[in-house]
Short mmCIF file of C-alpha atoms in Angstrom, two decimals:
data_model
loop_
_atom_site.label_atom_id
_atom_site.label_comp_id
_atom_site.label_asym_id
_atom_site.label_seq_id
_atom_site.Cartn_x
_atom_site.Cartn_y
_atom_site.Cartn_z
CA UNK A 1041 0.00 0.00 0.00
CA UNK A 1042 2.75 2.45 0.92
CA UNK A 1043 4.58 1.68 -2.34
CA UNK A 1044 1.43 2.60 -4.27
CA UNK A 1045 1.03 5.59 -1.99
CA UNK A 1046 4.53 6.90 -2.78
CA UNK A 1047 4.20 6.22 -6.50
CA UNK A 1048 0.92 8.10 -6.72
CA UNK A 1049 2.22 11.05 -4.73
CA UNK A 1050 5.34 11.30 -6.87
CA UNK A 1051 3.08 11.40 -9.92
CA UNK A 1052 0.79 13.94 -8.22
CA UNK A 1053 3.62 16.29 -7.32
CA UNK A 1054 5.31 15.91 -10.70
CA UNK A 1055 2.17 17.26 -12.38
CA UNK A 1056 2.22 20.43 -10.27
CA UNK A 1057 4.72 23.12 -9.55
CA UNK A 1058 7.56 21.24 -7.77
CA UNK A 1059 9.16 24.34 -6.30
CA UNK A 1060 7.36 24.05 -2.95
CA UNK A 1061 7.77 20.26 -2.58
CA UNK A 1062 10.69 19.32 -0.25
CA UNK A 1063 13.35 17.11 -1.75
CA UNK A 1064 13.28 14.54 1.06
CA UNK A 1065 9.81 13.82 2.41
CA UNK A 1066 9.14 10.97 4.80
CA UNK A 1067 6.04 8.77 4.76
CA UNK A 1068 4.15 10.89 7.31
CA UNK A 1069 4.87 14.04 5.33
CA UNK A 1070 3.53 12.37 2.18
CA UNK A 1071 0.33 11.45 4.01
CA UNK A 1072 -0.01 14.98 5.37
CA UNK A 1073 0.33 16.50 1.92
CA UNK A 1074 -2.15 14.02 0.46
CA UNK A 1075 -4.81 14.91 3.05
CA UNK A 1076 -4.49 18.52 1.96
CA UNK A 1077 -5.90 17.38 -1.40
CA UNK A 1078 -9.12 15.65 -0.41
CA UNK A 1079 -10.59 16.00 -3.90
CA UNK A 1080 -7.87 14.04 -5.68
CA UNK A 1081 -8.97 10.72 -7.17
CA UNK A 1082 -7.06 8.53 -4.72
CA UNK A 1083 -8.36 10.15 -1.55
CA UNK A 1084 -11.92 10.44 -2.84
CA UNK A 1085 -11.94 6.69 -3.45
CA UNK A 1086 -10.28 5.86 -0.10
CA UNK A 1087 -12.65 8.08 1.89
CA UNK A 1088 -15.69 6.67 0.10
CA UNK A 1089 -14.68 3.08 0.88
CA UNK A 1090 -13.74 4.00 4.45
CA UNK A 1091 -17.14 5.63 5.08
CA UNK A 1092 -18.86 2.50 3.79
CA UNK A 1093 -16.77 0.31 6.11
CA UNK A 1094 -17.36 2.46 9.21
CA UNK A 1095 -21.13 2.56 8.58
CA UNK A 1096 -21.22 -1.19 9.25
CA UNK A 1097 -19.58 -0.85 12.68
CA UNK A 1098 -21.00 0.33 15.99
CA UNK A 1099 -21.20 4.02 16.84
CA UNK A 1100 -18.32 3.83 19.36
CA UNK A 1101 -15.68 1.13 19.02
CA UNK A 1102 -11.99 0.66 19.68
CA UNK A 1103 -9.56 0.77 16.78
CA UNK A 1104 -6.46 -1.41 16.73
CA UNK A 1105 -4.38 1.41 15.25
CA UNK A 1106 -4.95 5.01 14.10
CA UNK A 1107 -6.38 5.44 10.62
CA UNK A 1108 -4.21 8.55 10.14
CA UNK A 1109 -0.93 7.82 11.97
CA UNK A 1110 0.63 11.09 10.84
CA UNK A 1111 -2.21 13.17 12.31
CA UNK A 1112 -2.39 11.07 15.46
CA UNK A 1113 1.32 11.51 16.14
CA UNK A 1114 1.09 15.26 15.62
CA UNK A 1115 -1.65 15.33 18.27
CA UNK A 1116 0.37 13.38 20.84
CA UNK A 1117 -0.27 9.70 20.08
CA UNK A 1118 2.54 7.18 20.62
CA UNK A 1119 2.48 3.53 19.59
CA UNK A 1120 3.16 2.32 23.13
CA UNK A 1121 1.28 0.85 26.05
CA UNK A 1122 -1.26 3.12 27.68
CA UNK A 1123 -2.48 4.83 24.47
CA UNK A 1124 -5.87 3.85 23.02
CA UNK A 1125 -7.72 4.88 19.85
CA UNK A 1126 -11.53 4.93 19.75
CA UNK A 1127 -13.64 5.68 16.67
CA UNK A 1128 -16.85 7.63 17.17
CA UNK A 1129 -19.74 8.20 14.76
CA UNK A 1130 -21.74 11.43 15.15
CA UNK A 1131 -24.97 12.29 13.31
CA UNK A 1132 -24.60 15.32 11.05
CA UNK A 1133 -26.90 18.31 11.00
CA UNK A 1134 -28.26 20.83 13.47
CA UNK A 1135 -29.85 20.27 16.85
CA UNK A 1136 -33.62 19.97 17.10
CA UNK A 1137 -35.14 21.03 20.41
CA UNK A 1138 -36.36 17.88 22.26
CA UNK A 1139 -39.93 18.95 23.08
CA UNK A 1140 -43.19 16.97 22.58
CA UNK A 1141 -45.04 17.98 19.40
CA UNK A 1142 -43.09 21.24 19.25
CA UNK A 1143 -44.73 22.57 22.44
CA UNK A 1144 -41.97 24.54 24.14
CA UNK A 1145 -44.36 25.98 26.78
CA UNK A 1146 -42.66 29.31 27.19
CA UNK A 1147 -42.21 32.78 25.85
CA UNK A 1148 -42.42 33.26 22.07
CA UNK A 1149 -38.69 34.07 21.90
CA UNK A 1150 -37.93 30.45 22.91
CA UNK A 1151 -40.48 28.72 20.68
CA UNK A 1152 -38.00 27.67 18.01
CA UNK A 1153 -37.69 23.93 17.41
CA UNK A 1154 -36.07 23.06 14.10
CA UNK A 1155 -33.56 25.67 12.99
CA UNK A 1156 -31.36 25.67 16.09
CA UNK A 1157 -27.59 25.32 15.96
CA UNK A 1158 -25.62 23.44 18.59
CA UNK A 1159 -22.95 25.60 20.22
CA UNK A 1160 -20.21 22.96 20.03
CA UNK A 1161 -18.79 21.10 17.05
CA UNK A 1162 -19.42 17.48 16.13
CA UNK A 1163 -15.81 16.70 17.03
CA UNK A 1164 -16.35 17.97 20.57
CA UNK A 1165 -19.44 15.75 20.84
CA UNK A 1166 -17.37 12.77 19.68
CA UNK A 1167 -14.77 13.44 22.40
CA UNK A 1168 -17.52 13.68 25.01
CA UNK A 1169 -19.07 10.35 23.99
CA UNK A 1170 -15.72 8.58 23.98
CA UNK A 1171 -14.95 10.02 27.43
CA UNK A 1172 -18.28 8.77 28.78
CA UNK A 1173 -17.71 5.33 27.24
CA UNK A 1174 -14.23 5.00 28.79
CA UNK A 1175 -14.60 6.71 32.16
CA UNK A 1176 -11.23 5.53 33.47
CA UNK A 1177 -9.27 6.96 30.53
CA UNK A 1178 -8.32 10.57 29.78
CA UNK A 1179 -9.11 12.20 26.44
CA UNK A 1180 -5.92 13.61 24.93
CA UNK A 1181 -7.08 14.80 21.50
CA UNK A 1182 -9.10 13.85 18.43
CA UNK A 1183 -9.17 14.24 14.64
CA UNK A 1184 -11.49 13.82 11.64
CA UNK A 1185 -11.20 10.70 9.49
CA UNK A 1186 -14.14 10.78 7.06
CA UNK A 1187 -17.78 11.67 6.60
CA UNK A 1188 -20.77 10.85 4.44
CA UNK A 1189 -24.20 12.39 3.98
CA UNK A 1190 -25.47 11.19 7.36
CA UNK A 1191 -22.52 10.86 9.74
CA UNK A 1192 -19.13 12.30 10.60
CA UNK A 1193 -16.44 9.96 11.89
CA UNK A 1194 -13.69 10.90 14.32
CA UNK A 1195 -10.90 9.09 16.11
CA UNK A 1196 -10.26 10.01 19.74
CA UNK A 1197 -6.88 9.50 21.43
CA UNK A 1198 -7.26 8.32 25.02
CA UNK A 1199 -4.60 7.72 27.67
CA UNK A 1200 -4.69 5.30 30.61
CA UNK A 1201 -3.57 7.33 33.68
CA UNK A 1202 -3.07 4.18 35.77
CA UNK A 1203 -0.60 2.52 33.38
CA UNK A 1204 3.04 2.46 34.46
CA UNK A 1205 4.22 3.30 30.94
CA UNK A 1206 2.23 6.55 31.17
CA UNK A 1207 2.99 7.40 34.81
CA UNK A 1208 6.74 6.97 34.25
CA UNK A 1209 6.85 9.04 31.04
CA UNK A 1210 7.65 12.66 31.93
CA UNK A 1211 6.21 13.92 28.63
CA UNK A 1212 2.69 12.63 29.26
CA UNK A 1213 2.34 11.95 33.00
CA UNK A 1214 0.85 15.42 33.51
CA UNK A 1215 -2.45 13.91 32.40
CA UNK A 1216 -2.41 11.55 35.42
CA UNK A 1217 -3.12 14.51 37.69
CA UNK A 1218 -6.72 14.36 39.03
CA UNK A 1219 -7.51 17.84 37.71
CA UNK A 1220 -7.50 16.40 34.19
CA UNK A 1221 -10.43 14.04 34.76
CA UNK A 1222 -12.92 14.46 31.92
CA UNK A 1223 -11.07 17.30 30.21
CA UNK A 1224 -13.41 16.95 27.24
CA UNK A 1225 -16.43 17.85 29.39
CA UNK A 1226 -14.86 21.12 30.54
CA UNK A 1227 -13.62 22.42 27.17
CA UNK A 1228 -9.96 21.77 28.03
CA UNK A 1229 -9.08 19.81 24.91
CA UNK A 1230 -7.92 21.56 21.74
CA UNK A 1231 -11.30 21.46 19.97
CA UNK A 1232 -13.08 22.37 23.20
CA UNK A 1233 -11.04 25.55 23.60
CA UNK A 1234 -11.71 26.39 19.98
CA UNK A 1235 -15.47 26.12 20.51
CA UNK A 1236 -15.29 28.05 23.75
CA UNK A 1237 -13.56 30.94 21.99
CA UNK A 1238 -10.82 31.49 24.59
CA UNK A 1239 -7.16 31.89 23.80
CA UNK A 1240 -4.13 34.14 24.11
CA UNK A 1241 -3.37 37.37 22.32
CA UNK A 1242 -5.14 40.56 21.34
CA UNK A 1243 -7.97 38.65 19.65
CA UNK A 1244 -9.07 37.19 22.99
CA UNK A 1245 -9.00 40.23 25.26
CA UNK A 1246 -12.72 39.92 25.95
CA UNK A 1247 -12.46 36.33 27.21
CA UNK A 1248 -10.02 37.00 30.06
CA UNK A 1249 -11.46 35.48 33.22
CA UNK A 1250 -12.96 32.32 31.76
CA UNK A 1251 -15.45 33.27 29.04
CA UNK A 1252 -17.04 36.23 27.28
CA UNK A 1253 -20.04 36.14 29.59
CA UNK A 1254 -17.91 36.02 32.72
CA UNK A 1255 -15.65 38.79 31.42
CA UNK A 1256 -18.64 41.03 30.63
CA UNK A 1257 -20.30 40.33 33.96
CA UNK A 1258 -17.17 41.17 35.93
CA UNK A 1259 -16.78 44.48 34.11
CA UNK A 1260 -20.46 45.51 34.33
CA UNK A 1261 -21.57 44.22 37.71
CA UNK A 1262 -21.44 46.70 40.59
CA UNK A 1263 -20.57 45.07 43.92
CA UNK A 1264 -21.17 47.31 46.93
CA UNK A 1265 -20.42 46.35 50.50
CA UNK A 1266 -23.23 46.62 53.04
CA UNK A 1267 -21.23 48.95 55.32
CA UNK A 1268 -19.31 51.51 53.25
#
């Protein structure tokens, strides 16, 4: 497979401007460059077959190895004991309000049912479901693998905080700390922070303090002591 992979990529790059292509690219770099061209014939075929295969499997299941090893390694995965990969299937589309017969029983401003948008991404939902399925593991990161008209598929990297190989590794044993339990539920993973809208720099001045709402409330709320 990798021989065919390399042959196709050499042909692909030879047809384009070769000035930006590095002279010595490893296998992971080849795969990274290929995934930047999701409309090429090879990847369209691979993703179509992969979506068909994953449709036959359960919504949450363990994978023996990452589907995209280059992406998984960039996000912290190591092929060693203590690391686990789970695949998660998430239904595409918006979020319909779960009310009986559309009766929201409230003010007219809250009577919407069908055209609502969920505030988090499908990838964040996939991390949450994997974290609930494997309560003893810690969610490290996740990435997209494929999608079809009905579902999106993600792979979630989980770490076993009780494994000696993890506890003795200084590069990853930070996740064994109890404060990192269910990081995915508290928007502490990469995609969670992206959905939350917090970050560093001048673009995130209005989120200092936890969130935009908390920042606004702190600046606009007047706290007066009883005896002043």
